[in-house]
Coordinates of C-alpha atoms in Angstrom, one line a residue:
M132 CA -11.7 23.0 53.6
A133 CA -10.6 26.0 55.6
D134 CA -7.5 25.8 55.9
G135 CA -6.9 25.2 59.5
D136 CA -9.1 22.1 59.1
A137 CA -6.4 21.1 57.0
P138 CA -4.6 17.4 58.7
K139 CA -1.7 17.8 60.9
R140 CA 1.7 16.9 59.2
S141 CA 5.4 17.1 59.1
Y142 CA 6.2 16.3 56.0
P143 CA 6.6 17.9 53.0
D144 CA 3.9 17.5 49.9
L145 CA 4.9 18.3 46.4
H146 CA 4.5 22.1 47.4
D147 CA 6.9 22.2 50.2
H148 CA 9.1 20.2 47.8
L149 CA 8.5 22.6 44.9
R150 CA 9.3 25.7 47.1
A151 CA 12.5 24.2 49.3
L152 CA 13.5 23.5 45.2
E153 CA 13.0 27.0 45.0
D154 CA 15.1 27.9 47.5
R155 CA 18.0 26.2 46.5
G156 CA 18.1 27.2 42.5
L157 CA 17.4 23.9 41.2
L158 CA 13.3 25.0 40.1
V159 CA 12.8 26.9 37.0
T160 CA 9.4 28.9 36.8
V161 CA 8.3 29.7 33.5
D162 CA 4.9 32.2 33.4
R163 CA 4.3 32.5 29.5
E164 CA 2.0 30.5 27.8
I165 CA 3.3 26.4 27.6
N166 CA 1.1 24.4 24.7
K167 CA 1.1 20.9 26.7
D168 CA 0.7 19.2 23.6
T169 CA 4.1 20.5 21.5
E170 CA 6.1 21.9 23.9
L171 CA 5.8 21.4 27.2
H172 CA 7.8 17.9 27.7
P173 CA 10.7 18.4 24.2
L174 CA 11.5 22.1 26.4
V175 CA 12.8 20.0 29.5
R176 CA 13.4 16.3 27.6
W177 CA 16.4 19.4 25.5
Q178 CA 18.4 19.3 28.9
F179 CA 19.0 15.8 28.7
R180 CA 19.5 15.8 25.6
G181 CA 21.4 19.6 24.8
G182 CA 25.1 18.2 27.1
L183 CA 24.1 19.3 30.3
E184 CA 26.2 18.0 32.9
E185 CA 24.2 16.4 35.0
K186 CA 24.9 19.5 38.5
D187 CA 22.9 21.7 35.4
R188 CA 20.0 20.5 34.6
R189 CA 17.1 21.7 36.8
A190 CA 13.0 21.2 37.2
F191 CA 10.5 23.0 35.2
L192 CA 7.1 24.6 36.9
F193 CA 4.7 26.2 33.8
N194 CA 1.9 27.6 35.4
N195 CA 0.7 29.6 31.9
V196 CA -1.3 25.9 30.3
I197 CA -2.4 25.2 26.9
D198 CA -3.6 22.9 24.9
S199 CA -3.4 23.1 21.0
K200 CA -7.0 23.8 20.8
G201 CA -6.5 26.9 22.7
R202 CA -8.3 25.9 25.8
K203 CA -6.3 27.6 29.0
F204 CA -5.9 25.0 32.5
D205 CA -5.5 26.5 36.0
I206 CA -3.3 23.6 37.0
P207 CA 0.4 24.6 36.4
V208 CA 2.7 21.1 35.0
A209 CA 5.7 20.6 36.7
V210 CA 8.6 18.3 35.7
G211 CA 11.6 17.5 36.3
V212 CA 11.1 17.8 39.7
L213 CA 11.9 14.6 40.9
A214 CA 14.8 13.3 39.6
A215 CA 16.2 16.0 36.3
S216 CA 18.9 15.4 39.3
R217 CA 20.3 13.1 41.8
D218 CA 20.6 16.8 44.0
I219 CA 16.9 17.3 42.4
Y220 CA 16.4 13.4 44.3
R221 CA 18.1 13.6 47.3
T222 CA 16.6 17.3 48.6
G223 CA 12.6 15.3 47.6
I224 CA 14.0 12.0 49.9
G225 CA 15.6 14.1 52.5
C226 CA 19.4 12.7 53.1
E227 CA 22.2 13.6 51.4
L228 CA 23.2 11.3 48.3
D229 CA 25.5 8.9 51.1
E230 CA 22.7 8.1 52.8
I231 CA 20.3 7.3 50.4
E232 CA 20.2 4.1 50.6
E233 CA 20.9 3.4 54.0
T234 CA 17.2 5.9 54.7
W235 CA 15.6 3.5 52.2
K236 CA 17.0 0.6 53.7
N237 CA 15.7 1.5 57.0
A238 CA 12.8 2.7 55.7
I239 CA 11.5 -1.0 54.5
A240 CA 12.5 -2.3 57.4
N241 CA 10.2 -0.2 59.8
P242 CA 7.1 0.4 58.0
I243 CA 5.2 3.2 60.0
D244 CA 1.6 2.4 59.0
P245 CA -0.3 5.2 58.1
V246 CA -3.3 7.8 59.6
E247 CA -7.0 7.8 58.5
V248 CA -7.8 11.6 58.2
T249 CA -12.2 12.9 57.1
N250 CA -10.9 16.3 55.9
A251 CA -8.8 16.2 53.3
P252 CA -6.9 19.1 50.9
A253 CA -6.7 16.0 48.0
Q254 CA -11.2 16.6 48.3
E255 CA -11.6 20.1 48.2
I256 CA -12.9 19.8 44.9
I257 CA -15.2 16.8 44.3
W258 CA -16.2 16.1 40.1
Q259 CA -18.2 13.0 40.4
G260 CA -21.9 11.8 38.6
A261 CA -23.4 14.7 36.5
D262 CA -20.1 17.0 37.0
L263 CA -18.0 15.0 34.7
D264 CA -20.4 16.1 31.7
K265 CA -19.5 19.3 32.3
D266 CA -17.0 21.1 30.2
G267 CA -13.7 21.0 32.0
Q268 CA -14.4 18.8 35.0
S269 CA -13.0 15.6 33.8
L270 CA -9.7 14.4 32.1
D271 CA -10.8 17.3 29.6
G272 CA -9.2 19.8 32.4
I273 CA -6.5 18.1 33.4
P274 CA -3.6 19.7 31.7
V275 CA -1.9 16.1 30.6
P276 CA 0.9 16.4 28.6
I277 CA 2.0 14.8 25.1
S278 CA 4.9 13.2 26.4
T279 CA 6.6 12.5 22.4
P280 CA 5.0 14.3 20.1
G281 CA 4.4 12.9 16.7
W282 CA 5.2 9.5 17.8
D283 CA 2.8 9.2 21.1
N284 CA -1.4 8.7 20.0
A285 CA -2.3 10.5 23.5
P286 CA -1.3 12.3 26.1
Y287 CA -0.9 10.5 29.0
T288 CA 0.4 10.2 32.3
T289 CA 3.1 9.2 33.0
L290 CA 4.0 9.7 37.5
S291 CA 0.6 7.9 37.4
Q292 CA 0.4 6.2 41.2
Y293 CA -2.0 3.9 40.4
I294 CA -3.7 2.0 43.5
T295 CA -5.3 -1.3 43.6
K296 CA -5.9 -3.2 46.6
D297 CA -5.9 -7.4 46.5
P298 CA -9.7 -9.0 47.2
D299 CA -8.7 -11.4 49.1
T300 CA -6.2 -10.0 51.4
G301 CA -7.6 -5.9 51.2
I302 CA -4.0 -5.2 51.1
Q303 CA -2.8 -2.1 48.8
N304 CA -0.8 -1.6 46.8
M305 CA 0.6 1.4 44.7
G306 CA 2.5 1.5 41.5
N307 CA 3.4 3.9 38.7
Y308 CA 2.7 3.1 35.3
R309 CA 1.7 5.3 32.5
G310 CA -2.3 6.5 32.1
Q311 CA -3.5 7.3 28.4
I312 CA -6.5 9.6 28.3
K313 CA -9.3 7.9 26.3
S314 CA -11.8 10.5 26.7
H315 CA -13.5 12.9 29.4
K316 CA -14.4 9.7 31.5
R317 CA -11.9 7.0 30.6
M318 CA -8.2 6.1 30.5
G319 CA -6.2 3.5 29.4
M320 CA -3.3 2.2 31.1
N321 CA -0.1 -0.3 31.2
P322 CA 0.6 -2.2 34.3
S323 CA 4.0 -3.5 32.6
L324 CA 2.9 -6.8 32.8
E325 CA 6.3 -8.7 31.9
L326 CA 7.1 -7.9 36.0
R327 CA 3.9 -8.8 37.7
P328 CA 3.4 -6.2 39.1
G329 CA 0.8 -6.6 41.9
I330 CA -2.1 -4.3 40.5
Y331 CA -2.1 -7.7 37.7
V332 CA -2.7 -10.0 40.4
H333 CA -5.0 -7.8 41.6
W334 CA -6.8 -7.8 37.9
E335 CA -6.3 -11.4 37.5
K336 CA -8.4 -12.3 40.8
Y337 CA -11.1 -9.6 40.1
K338 CA -11.4 -11.0 36.8
K339 CA -11.8 -14.8 38.7
R340 CA -14.8 -13.1 40.5
G341 CA -17.0 -11.5 37.5
E342 CA -15.7 -8.3 39.0
K343 CA -14.5 -4.6 37.8
M344 CA -11.6 -3.7 39.5
P345 CA -11.5 -0.6 41.5
A346 CA -8.6 1.9 41.4
A347 CA -7.8 4.8 42.2
V348 CA -5.0 6.9 40.8
V349 CA -2.8 10.0 41.7
L350 CA -1.1 11.9 39.7
G351 CA 0.8 14.5 42.1
A352 CA 1.3 13.7 46.4
P353 CA 3.5 14.2 48.3
P354 CA 7.5 13.2 47.6
S355 CA 8.1 10.5 50.1
V356 CA 4.6 8.6 48.4
T357 CA 5.8 9.1 44.5
F358 CA 8.9 7.7 45.4
T359 CA 8.3 4.8 46.9
S360 CA 5.7 4.2 44.3
A361 CA 8.8 3.5 42.3
I362 CA 10.5 1.2 43.9
K363 CA 9.5 -3.2 43.7
L364 CA 8.3 -4.1 47.2
P365 CA 6.7 -7.2 47.7
E366 CA 3.0 -7.6 47.0
T367 CA 2.3 -7.5 50.7
M368 CA 4.3 -4.2 51.9
D369 CA 1.1 -1.6 51.4
E370 CA 3.6 1.5 50.1
F371 CA 2.0 3.8 52.4
R372 CA 3.9 2.4 55.5
V373 CA 6.6 2.1 53.7
A374 CA 6.3 6.4 52.9
G375 CA 5.9 7.0 56.4
A376 CA 8.5 5.8 57.3
L377 CA 11.1 8.1 54.6
A378 CA 9.0 10.5 55.6
G379 CA 10.0 9.8 59.5
S380 CA 6.2 10.5 60.4
P381 CA 2.4 8.7 59.6
I382 CA 1.0 9.5 56.4
N383 CA -2.0 11.0 56.1
I384 CA -4.7 9.0 54.0
V385 CA -8.6 9.6 53.6
K386 CA -11.1 7.2 52.0
A387 CA -12.2 7.8 48.3
K388 CA -15.6 9.3 47.8
T389 CA -16.6 6.3 44.5
V390 CA -14.3 3.8 45.5
D391 CA -12.9 1.7 48.4
L392 CA -9.7 2.7 48.3
M393 CA -7.9 4.5 51.2
V394 CA -5.8 8.0 48.6
P395 CA -3.2 10.5 50.6
A396 CA -4.2 13.2 52.0
E397 CA -1.9 16.3 50.3
A398 CA -2.5 14.4 46.1
E399 CA -3.3 17.2 44.1
V400 CA -5.0 16.0 42.2
V401 CA -7.1 11.4 42.5
I402 CA -8.9 10.1 39.1
E403 CA -11.3 7.1 40.8
G404 CA -12.6 4.1 39.0
Y405 CA -13.1 0.9 38.2
I406 CA -10.4 -0.9 35.3
E407 CA -12.8 -3.6 33.3
T408 CA -11.2 -7.5 33.3
E409 CA -13.9 -8.6 30.7
Y410 CA -12.3 -6.8 28.3
L411 CA -8.6 -5.4 26.4
E412 CA -8.4 -1.9 24.5
P413 CA -5.6 -1.0 21.7
E414 CA -3.5 1.1 24.1
A415 CA 0.0 2.8 22.3
P416 CA 1.9 3.9 20.8
F417 CA 4.0 5.6 22.9
G418 CA 8.2 7.1 23.1
E419 CA 9.2 4.8 26.3
S420 CA 12.0 4.4 28.8
H421 CA 14.2 2.1 26.4
G422 CA 14.2 5.1 23.9
H423 CA 11.9 3.7 20.8
V424 CA 8.0 3.7 20.5
N425 CA 6.0 1.1 22.8
L426 CA 3.8 -0.6 19.7
Q427 CA 0.5 -0.5 20.5
E428 CA -1.0 -3.5 22.1
Y429 CA -3.6 -4.5 24.4
N430 CA -4.7 -3.4 27.7
A431 CA -7.0 -2.6 30.8
Y432 CA -8.9 0.8 31.0
M433 CA -10.5 2.0 33.5
D434 CA -14.2 4.3 33.6
V435 CA -14.3 7.1 35.5
T436 CA -16.2 7.3 38.1
C437 CA -15.2 10.2 40.6
I438 CA -12.4 12.8 39.7
T439 CA -10.5 14.7 43.3
R440 CA -8.2 18.1 43.6
K441 CA -7.0 20.5 45.9
K442 CA -8.1 24.3 44.7
N443 CA -4.5 25.4 44.1
A444 CA -3.6 21.7 42.5
I445 CA -0.3 21.0 40.8
L446 CA 0.0 18.4 38.0
T447 CA 3.6 16.4 37.8
S448 CA 4.4 14.7 34.9
I449 CA 8.1 12.6 34.6
I450 CA 10.7 12.3 31.1
S451 CA 10.9 8.6 30.9
Q452 CA 12.3 8.5 27.8
V453 CA 16.0 6.8 26.9
T454 CA 18.6 7.4 29.3
P455 CA 19.8 9.6 30.9
S456 CA 16.0 10.7 31.7
E457 CA 14.4 12.3 34.6
S458 CA 13.0 8.0 35.1
S459 CA 16.8 6.9 35.2
V460 CA 18.1 8.6 37.9
I461 CA 15.2 7.7 39.4
K462 CA 17.0 3.6 39.1
R463 CA 20.2 4.3 39.6
V464 CA 20.0 6.3 42.4
A465 CA 16.6 4.0 44.1
Y466 CA 19.0 0.6 43.1
E467 CA 22.8 2.2 43.0
P468 CA 23.0 5.1 45.2
M469 CA 26.7 5.5 44.8

């Protein structure tokens, strides 16, 4: 897709957001080689553990990512770019700190319907079918970091928006859940059942039907989309509508390639597939936001049918550990802004 064919938008995507952080001196760019399995998350986490004041915390962009086997990735990894500090958070929201509470209230009260497009940056590269069996053209081509080296049993997506749809009403739900990389075409997931999220309600309905549940996992999106996925909304409200109101204009969406779902047109990476409803598999241990290791449990899993991405995709990951952390800032500023 040529640059001129990109859909029109008046809201920032992830790349625009990174430029805004750089302009404000809030982004550290690392060009030297960094191992995603042993170095990447611990380096960023140190600013939360090393006694830095919040005003001194920065977002990080790693442009030269490898793994412990020496594989090089063509996708940079961004960490801390959403909420390493309240200043970074409010940059993504696009307002001053004392305006955040009112901005959220207005967005939830005045949702804006998204706009469907046909050509989308999120689908500049498409891997499906036999493509997924080629080296580096499936989950193995995405540089998902190990969040807590020495404790986690696999790389986990920590900033992954799972999109599913209510089979009765057709209303989509989007929520942020961790995703374990189990193989080149399988992801585990933890939908936080204790919170009764929309994805679990959908899963129960598909289970009763005896059907697998279509799903799409977004790894990197316009900040308004990502922020909206992290707040609790009624199950009857499509998060894309609130994200549009937060951005001040309709969010561009595009139909996924192998599942009947709509995804952000400016997403960095989208993983499509079907979540099993008959069987569960072991998932975890994983160093969680409560500051302890979440022990192994049985959870659902997704078999991948397609991966789409931008040519210049950037993977976003989040520091989700005991307070203070990136996830704690998101929750504190969103729900207790001052």
